[in-house]
């Protein structure tokens, strides 16, 4: 392990920032105190700041020792989740119903640690942009920052990010090119039949019975219509209809979630959902309307950027602690919007350490017993610094 000495030296300081952020979790677009802390720290390091992109976003701008055209963005997310923390340690959440259960407190801290070190050493040429974004969870804070002109203002050559990953042990990096995390879309199908008396179904068109056929038919998208070499998930998560014991309701609403790793598969799946619901409803004398809300796109790492990230990770933790052959996840990430705009790479850093849930195993993200592992703070910060010194060398 070759954690940078100057970063190891600020480990305790980083821990205190992390615990402060953990104690005061803020959710989507309300990252006021967190943004203030980030901005104050960046300024105290001598870094110029820009605030307000994506409402609560903070960007730190740092020039290296020599001017040069190279520009790299490093991104961390700052938001917490609406979740009641069940941990009972001294740095537990002080805000009922909100918690840093995805480790964004740690992501913010690792980037702050890298910023402090790079500002003090400036062992690079060109410019580094430290991008602290709001609202990664559900609300697309990355997209909001881009919409507000993030990359017009700061036209980076590449952008890099990182997420802690509890199923890998502390200090293990997972790096690969291509699709890493899934696109996440939602759909709503409204089946309209003909309402009627439960005792006389032949005089009605039973929207519930039709909806169950639609639900069954939708299973064919993953099992029969998609190549076994590709991945897609179509999950029905809600069915709503009816208020009475003896009424066949006119309408039945089906809602669900789509996950896919390939934009082609994604498009085909949308089309299949529309077609299957319309034709199935028609076959039973009902009609259907289908709305698909596109969410986060597939997180796709640029192959060249991923190979640069791989080299940096190997320098920090050694070849044996970098995994390149691992499964992509059907979870989603709004860093995908940044990767649509700029080449770059997203990596996972193993988080499993001493802290566990009540069953003795590491807590997965979004678990009420989760905690970011402070041991990986200097590792993540060293990775960011190594990447900058490697890609913007003097
Ligand atoms: Zn999360
Ligand atoms: Zn997260």
Coordinates of C-alpha atoms and ligand atoms in Angstrom, one line a residue:
X1 CA 0.0 0.0 0.0
X2 CA 1.5 3.3 -1.0
X3 CA -0.8 5.9 0.6
X4 CA 0.8 9.3 0.1
X5 CA 2.6 10.3 3.3
X6 CA 1.4 13.9 3.3
X7 CA -2.2 12.6 3.1
X8 CA -1.7 10.0 5.8
X9 CA -0.5 12.9 8.0
X10 CA -4.0 14.5 7.7
X11 CA -5.9 11.3 8.4
X12 CA -7.2 12.5 11.8
X13 CA -8.2 15.9 10.3
X14 CA -10.1 14.1 7.5
X15 CA -11.9 11.9 10.0
X16 CA -13.1 14.9 11.9
X17 CA -14.5 16.5 8.7
X18 CA -16.2 13.2 7.8
X19 CA -17.7 12.8 11.3
X20 CA -19.0 16.4 11.2
X21 CA -20.6 15.8 7.8
X22 CA -22.1 12.5 9.0
X23 CA -23.6 14.2 12.1
X24 CA -25.3 16.8 9.9
X25 CA -26.8 15.0 6.9
X26 CA -28.5 17.1 4.3
X27 CA -30.6 15.7 1.4
X28 CA -31.1 16.8 -2.2
X29 CA -30.5 20.5 -2.9
X30 CA -30.4 21.3 0.8
X31 CA -26.7 20.8 1.2
X32 CA -26.2 24.3 2.8
X33 CA -24.1 23.5 5.9
X34 CA -22.2 20.9 4.0
X35 CA -21.6 23.3 1.1
X36 CA -20.5 26.0 3.6
X37 CA -18.0 23.6 5.2
X38 CA -16.6 22.5 1.8
X39 CA -16.3 26.1 0.6
X40 CA -14.7 27.3 3.9
X41 CA -12.2 24.4 3.8
X42 CA -11.3 24.9 0.1
X43 CA -10.7 28.6 0.7
X44 CA -8.6 27.9 3.8
X45 CA -6.4 25.7 1.5
X46 CA -6.0 28.7 -0.9
X47 CA -8.4 27.3 -3.5
X48 CA -10.7 29.6 -5.5
X49 CA -14.4 28.6 -5.2
X50 CA -17.5 28.8 -7.3
X51 CA -20.9 28.3 -5.7
X52 CA -24.4 27.8 -6.9
X53 CA -24.2 25.5 -9.9
X54 CA -27.0 23.0 -9.4
X55 CA -28.2 25.3 -6.6
X56 CA -25.9 24.0 -3.8
X57 CA -22.9 22.8 -5.8
X58 CA -19.4 23.9 -4.9
X59 CA -16.5 23.9 -7.3
X60 CA -12.9 24.5 -6.3
X61 CA -10.4 25.7 -8.9
X62 CA -6.7 25.1 -8.4
X63 CA -3.9 25.9 -10.8
X64 CA -0.8 23.8 -10.7
X65 CA 2.9 25.0 -10.4
X66 CA 3.1 25.8 -14.1
X67 CA 0.3 27.0 -16.4
X68 CA -0.8 24.4 -19.0
X69 CA -3.8 23.6 -21.0
X70 CA -4.6 20.3 -19.2
X71 CA -7.8 20.4 -17.1
X72 CA -9.2 17.6 -15.0
X73 CA -12.4 17.4 -12.9
X74 CA -12.6 15.3 -9.8
X75 CA -16.1 14.9 -8.5
X76 CA -17.7 13.9 -5.1
X77 CA -21.4 13.9 -4.0
X78 CA -22.5 15.6 -0.8
X79 CA -26.1 14.5 -0.2
X80 CA -27.6 12.2 2.4
X81 CA -30.7 10.0 2.4
X82 CA -34.1 10.1 4.0
X83 CA -33.4 7.2 6.4
X84 CA -33.3 6.8 10.2
X85 CA -29.9 5.9 11.3
X86 CA -29.8 2.9 13.7
X87 CA -26.1 3.2 14.7
X88 CA -25.2 4.5 18.1
X89 CA -21.7 5.8 17.9
X90 CA -20.7 9.4 18.8
X91 CA -20.8 10.7 15.2
X92 CA -24.2 9.3 14.5
X93 CA -26.7 11.5 12.6
X94 CA -28.1 14.3 14.7
X95 CA -31.0 14.8 12.3
X96 CA -34.0 12.5 12.7
X97 CA -34.9 10.7 9.6
X98 CA -31.8 11.7 7.6
X99 CA -28.6 9.8 7.3
X100 CA -25.4 9.4 5.3
X101 CA -26.1 5.8 4.4
X102 CA -24.4 5.9 1.0
X103 CA -21.1 7.2 2.2
X104 CA -21.2 10.6 0.4
X105 CA -19.8 12.1 3.6
X106 CA -16.7 10.0 2.9
X107 CA -16.6 10.9 -0.8
X108 CA -16.7 14.6 0.1
X109 CA -14.0 14.1 2.7
X110 CA -11.7 12.2 0.4
X111 CA -11.9 14.9 -2.3
X112 CA -11.3 17.6 0.4
X113 CA -8.2 15.7 1.5
X114 CA -6.9 15.5 -2.0
X115 CA -7.6 19.2 -2.5
X116 CA -5.7 20.1 0.7
X117 CA -2.7 18.1 -0.4
X118 CA -2.7 19.3 -4.0
X119 CA -3.1 22.9 -2.9
X120 CA -0.1 22.6 -0.6
X121 CA 2.2 20.7 -3.0
X122 CA 1.0 21.8 -6.5
X123 CA 3.1 19.0 -8.0
X124 CA 1.3 19.3 -11.3
X125 CA 0.7 21.7 -14.2
X126 CA -2.7 22.8 -15.6
X127 CA -5.9 23.0 -13.7
X128 CA -7.8 20.8 -11.3
X129 CA -11.5 21.3 -10.6
X130 CA -12.9 19.9 -7.4
X131 CA -16.6 19.3 -8.1
X132 CA -18.8 18.9 -5.1
X133 CA -22.3 18.1 -6.3
X134 CA -25.7 18.0 -4.6
X135 CA -28.5 15.5 -4.9
X136 CA -27.0 12.4 -6.3
X137 CA -29.8 10.3 -4.8
X138 CA -32.8 10.3 -7.1
X139 CA -32.7 14.0 -8.0
X140 CA -29.9 14.2 -10.6
X141 CA -27.7 16.9 -9.0
X142 CA -25.0 16.2 -11.6
X143 CA -27.5 16.9 -14.4
X144 CA -28.5 20.1 -12.7
X145 CA -24.9 21.3 -12.4
X146 CA -24.3 20.5 -16.1
X147 CA -27.6 22.3 -17.1
X148 CA -26.3 25.3 -15.1
X149 CA -23.2 25.4 -17.3
X150 CA -20.7 23.3 -15.3
X151 CA -18.7 22.3 -18.3
X152 CA -19.1 25.5 -20.2
X153 CA -17.6 27.3 -17.3
X154 CA -15.0 24.6 -16.5
X155 CA -14.3 22.9 -19.8
X156 CA -12.4 19.8 -18.4
X157 CA -10.7 17.3 -20.6
X158 CA -11.8 14.4 -18.4
X159 CA -13.8 13.9 -15.2
X160 CA -13.2 11.2 -12.5
X161 CA -15.3 10.0 -9.6
X162 CA -15.4 7.2 -7.0
X163 CA -18.0 5.3 -4.9
X164 CA -17.2 3.3 -1.8
X165 CA -18.3 -0.4 -2.2
X166 CA -19.1 -2.4 0.9
X167 CA -18.9 -5.8 -0.7
X168 CA -15.2 -5.3 -1.3
X169 CA -12.7 -5.1 1.5
X170 CA -11.1 -1.8 2.5
X171 CA -8.5 -0.6 0.0
X172 CA -9.5 -2.8 -2.9
X173 CA -10.2 -0.8 -6.1
X174 CA -12.6 -2.0 -8.9
X175 CA -11.8 -0.4 -12.2
X176 CA -12.9 -1.2 -15.7
X177 CA -13.9 0.4 -19.0
X178 CA -17.4 0.3 -20.5
X179 CA -20.8 0.0 -18.7
X180 CA -20.4 0.0 -15.0
X181 CA -23.8 0.9 -13.6
X182 CA -27.3 0.6 -15.0
X183 CA -29.7 3.1 -16.5
X184 CA -32.7 3.5 -14.2
X185 CA -36.1 4.3 -15.8
X186 CA -39.7 4.3 -14.5
X187 CA -42.9 3.4 -16.2
X188 CA -46.6 3.7 -15.6
X189 CA -49.2 1.8 -17.6
X190 CA -52.9 2.6 -17.2
X191 CA -55.2 -0.2 -18.3
X192 CA -58.7 1.1 -19.0
X193 CA -61.5 -1.6 -19.2
X194 CA -65.2 -1.1 -18.6
X195 CA -66.3 -0.9 -15.0
X196 CA -69.1 -3.1 -13.9
X197 CA -70.7 -5.4 -11.3
X198 CA -68.6 -8.1 -9.8
X199 CA -71.5 -10.5 -10.3
X200 CA -71.7 -9.8 -14.0
X201 CA -68.1 -9.9 -15.4
X202 CA -69.4 -10.6 -18.9
X203 CA -70.9 -7.2 -19.1
X204 CA -67.7 -5.5 -18.1
X205 CA -64.1 -5.5 -19.2
X206 CA -62.1 -6.4 -16.1
X207 CA -59.1 -4.0 -15.9
X208 CA -57.5 -6.0 -13.1
X209 CA -57.7 -9.3 -15.0
X210 CA -56.2 -7.6 -18.0
X211 CA -53.5 -6.0 -15.9
X212 CA -52.4 -9.4 -14.6
X213 CA -52.0 -10.6 -18.2
X214 CA -49.9 -7.5 -18.9
X215 CA -47.7 -8.2 -15.9
X216 CA -47.1 -11.7 -17.0
X217 CA -46.4 -10.7 -20.6
X218 CA -43.9 -8.1 -19.5
X219 CA -41.7 -10.9 -17.9
X220 CA -41.0 -12.0 -21.5
X221 CA -38.9 -8.9 -22.2
X222 CA -36.1 -10.2 -20.0
X223 CA -36.6 -13.9 -20.5
X224 CA -37.5 -14.1 -24.2
X225 CA -36.8 -10.9 -26.0
X226 CA -33.4 -9.9 -24.7
X227 CA -30.2 -11.7 -25.7
X228 CA -28.9 -13.9 -22.9
X229 CA -25.6 -12.1 -23.3
X230 CA -27.3 -8.8 -22.3
X231 CA -28.9 -7.6 -19.0
X232 CA -32.2 -6.0 -18.4
X233 CA -34.6 -5.8 -15.4
X234 CA -38.2 -5.0 -15.7
X235 CA -39.8 -5.1 -12.2
X236 CA -43.4 -4.3 -11.5
X237 CA -43.4 -2.5 -8.1
X238 CA -47.0 -1.2 -7.8
X239 CA -50.5 -2.2 -8.9
X240 CA -53.4 0.0 -8.0
X241 CA -57.1 -0.6 -8.7
X242 CA -60.5 -0.8 -7.0
X243 CA -62.1 0.4 -3.8
X244 CA -65.0 -1.9 -3.3
X245 CA -65.6 -5.7 -2.9
X246 CA -68.3 -5.9 -5.5
X247 CA -67.1 -3.5 -8.2
X248 CA -64.9 -4.3 -11.2
X249 CA -62.9 -1.1 -11.5
X250 CA -62.7 0.8 -14.8
X251 CA -59.0 1.4 -14.4
X252 CA -55.9 -0.4 -13.2
X253 CA -52.5 1.3 -12.8
X254 CA -49.3 -0.7 -13.1
X255 CA -45.9 0.9 -12.2
X256 CA -42.4 -0.4 -12.3
X257 CA -38.7 0.1 -12.7
X258 CA -36.4 -0.7 -15.7
X259 CA -32.7 -1.3 -15.3
X260 CA -30.4 -1.8 -18.3
X261 CA -26.7 -1.6 -19.1
X262 CA -26.8 -1.0 -22.8
X263 CA -28.6 2.0 -24.4
X264 CA -29.8 -0.2 -27.3
X265 CA -31.3 -2.7 -24.9
X266 CA -32.8 0.2 -23.0
X267 CA -34.5 1.6 -26.1
X268 CA -35.8 -1.8 -27.2
X269 CA -37.2 -2.5 -23.7
X270 CA -39.1 0.8 -23.7
X271 CA -40.6 -0.1 -27.0
X272 CA -41.5 -3.6 -25.8
X273 CA -43.2 -2.3 -22.7
X274 CA -45.4 0.0 -24.8
X275 CA -46.2 -2.7 -27.4
X276 CA -46.9 -5.5 -25.0
X277 CA -49.2 -3.4 -22.8
X278 CA -51.1 -2.0 -25.8
X279 CA -51.5 -5.3 -27.6
X280 CA -52.3 -7.3 -24.6
X281 CA -55.0 -4.8 -23.4
X282 CA -56.4 -4.8 -27.0
X283 CA -56.6 -8.6 -27.1
X284 CA -59.0 -8.4 -24.1
X285 CA -61.0 -5.5 -25.3
X286 CA -59.3 -3.0 -23.0
X287 CA -57.0 -0.1 -23.9
X288 CA -53.8 1.0 -22.3
X289 CA -51.6 4.1 -22.1
X290 CA -48.0 3.9 -21.2
X291 CA -45.6 6.6 -19.9
X292 CA -41.9 6.0 -19.5
X293 CA -39.8 8.5 -17.5
X294 CA -36.2 8.3 -18.3
X295 CA -34.0 8.5 -15.2
X296 CA -30.2 8.2 -14.9
X297 CA -28.4 6.9 -18.0
X298 CA -26.0 4.0 -18.1
X299 CA -22.7 4.9 -16.4
X300 CA -20.2 4.2 -19.1
X301 CA -16.5 4.5 -18.4
X302 CA -14.3 5.8 -21.3
X303 CA -11.8 3.0 -22.0
X304 CA -8.8 5.3 -22.1
X305 CA -9.8 7.1 -19.0
X306 CA -10.4 3.8 -17.2
X307 CA -6.9 2.6 -18.1
X308 CA -5.5 5.8 -16.6
X309 CA -7.6 5.3 -13.4
X310 CA -6.4 1.7 -13.3
X311 CA -2.7 2.8 -13.3
X312 CA -3.3 5.4 -10.6
X313 CA -5.2 2.8 -8.4
X314 CA -2.4 0.3 -8.9
X315 CA 0.2 2.8 -7.8
X316 CA -1.7 3.5 -4.5
X317 CA -2.8 0.0 -3.5
X318 CA -0.7 -2.4 -5.6
X319 CA -1.7 -4.6 -8.5
X320 CA -3.0 -7.3 -6.2
X321 CA -5.6 -5.0 -4.7
X322 CA -7.1 -3.8 -8.0
X323 CA -9.9 -5.9 -9.5
X324 CA -10.7 -5.5 -13.2
X325 CA -12.9 -8.5 -13.7
X326 CA -16.0 -7.8 -11.7
X327 CA -19.8 -7.7 -12.4
X328 CA -21.4 -4.4 -13.3
X329 CA -24.2 -3.4 -11.0
X330 CA -27.9 -2.8 -11.8
X331 CA -27.7 0.2 -9.3
X332 CA -27.5 3.6 -10.9
X333 CA -25.5 6.7 -10.5
X334 CA -25.9 10.3 -11.8
X335 CA -22.2 10.6 -12.5
X336 CA -23.4 9.0 -15.7
X337 CA -24.6 12.5 -16.9
X338 CA -21.0 13.8 -16.5
X339 CA -19.7 10.8 -18.4
X340 CA -22.1 11.6 -21.2
X341 CA -20.7 15.1 -21.4
X342 CA -17.0 14.3 -20.9
X343 CA -14.7 11.3 -21.1
X344 CA -13.8 9.9 -17.7
X345 CA -14.0 7.0 -15.3
X346 CA -15.9 6.0 -12.2
X347 CA -14.3 3.5 -9.8
X348 CA -15.4 1.6 -6.8
X349 CA -13.3 1.5 -3.6
X350 CA -13.8 -1.3 -1.1
X351 CA -15.4 -0.1 2.2
X352 CA -15.7 -3.4 4.2
X353 CA -13.8 -3.1 7.5
X354 CA -14.4 -3.5 11.2
X355 CA -17.8 -1.8 11.4
X356 CA -20.6 -4.3 10.6
X357 CA -24.4 -4.5 11.0
X358 CA -26.1 -6.5 13.7
X359 CA -25.6 -9.8 11.8
X360 CA -21.8 -9.3 11.7
X361 CA -21.5 -8.7 8.0
X362 CA -20.6 -5.4 6.3
X363 CA -23.6 -3.2 5.8
X364 CA -24.6 -2.6 2.2
X365 CA -25.3 1.0 1.0
X366 CA -28.6 2.5 2.2
X367 CA -28.7 0.2 5.2
X368 CA -29.6 2.0 8.5
X369 CA -26.5 0.5 10.2
X370 CA -24.1 1.5 7.4
X371 CA -21.1 3.7 8.1
X372 CA -18.3 5.0 5.8
X373 CA -15.0 3.3 6.7
X374 CA -12.6 6.0 7.9
X375 CA -9.6 3.7 7.0
X376 CA -10.2 4.3 3.3
X377 CA -10.1 8.1 3.5
X378 CA -6.4 8.4 2.8
X379 CA -6.6 5.7 0.2
X380 CA -9.3 7.5 -1.8
X381 CA -7.5 10.9 -1.4
X382 CA -4.2 9.3 -2.5
X383 CA -5.9 7.9 -5.6
X384 CA -7.2 11.3 -6.7
X385 CA -3.8 13.0 -6.1
X386 CA -1.9 10.2 -7.9
X387 CA -4.2 10.5 -10.8
X388 CA -3.7 14.3 -11.1
X389 CA 0.1 14.1 -10.7
X390 CA 0.1 11.3 -13.3
X391 CA -2.2 13.0 -15.9
X392 CA -1.0 16.6 -15.4
X393 CA 2.8 15.9 -14.8
X394 CA 5.3 18.8 -14.4
Ligands
LIG1 ZN1 -27.0 5.9 -2.6
LIG2 ZN1 -24.1 6.9 -3.4

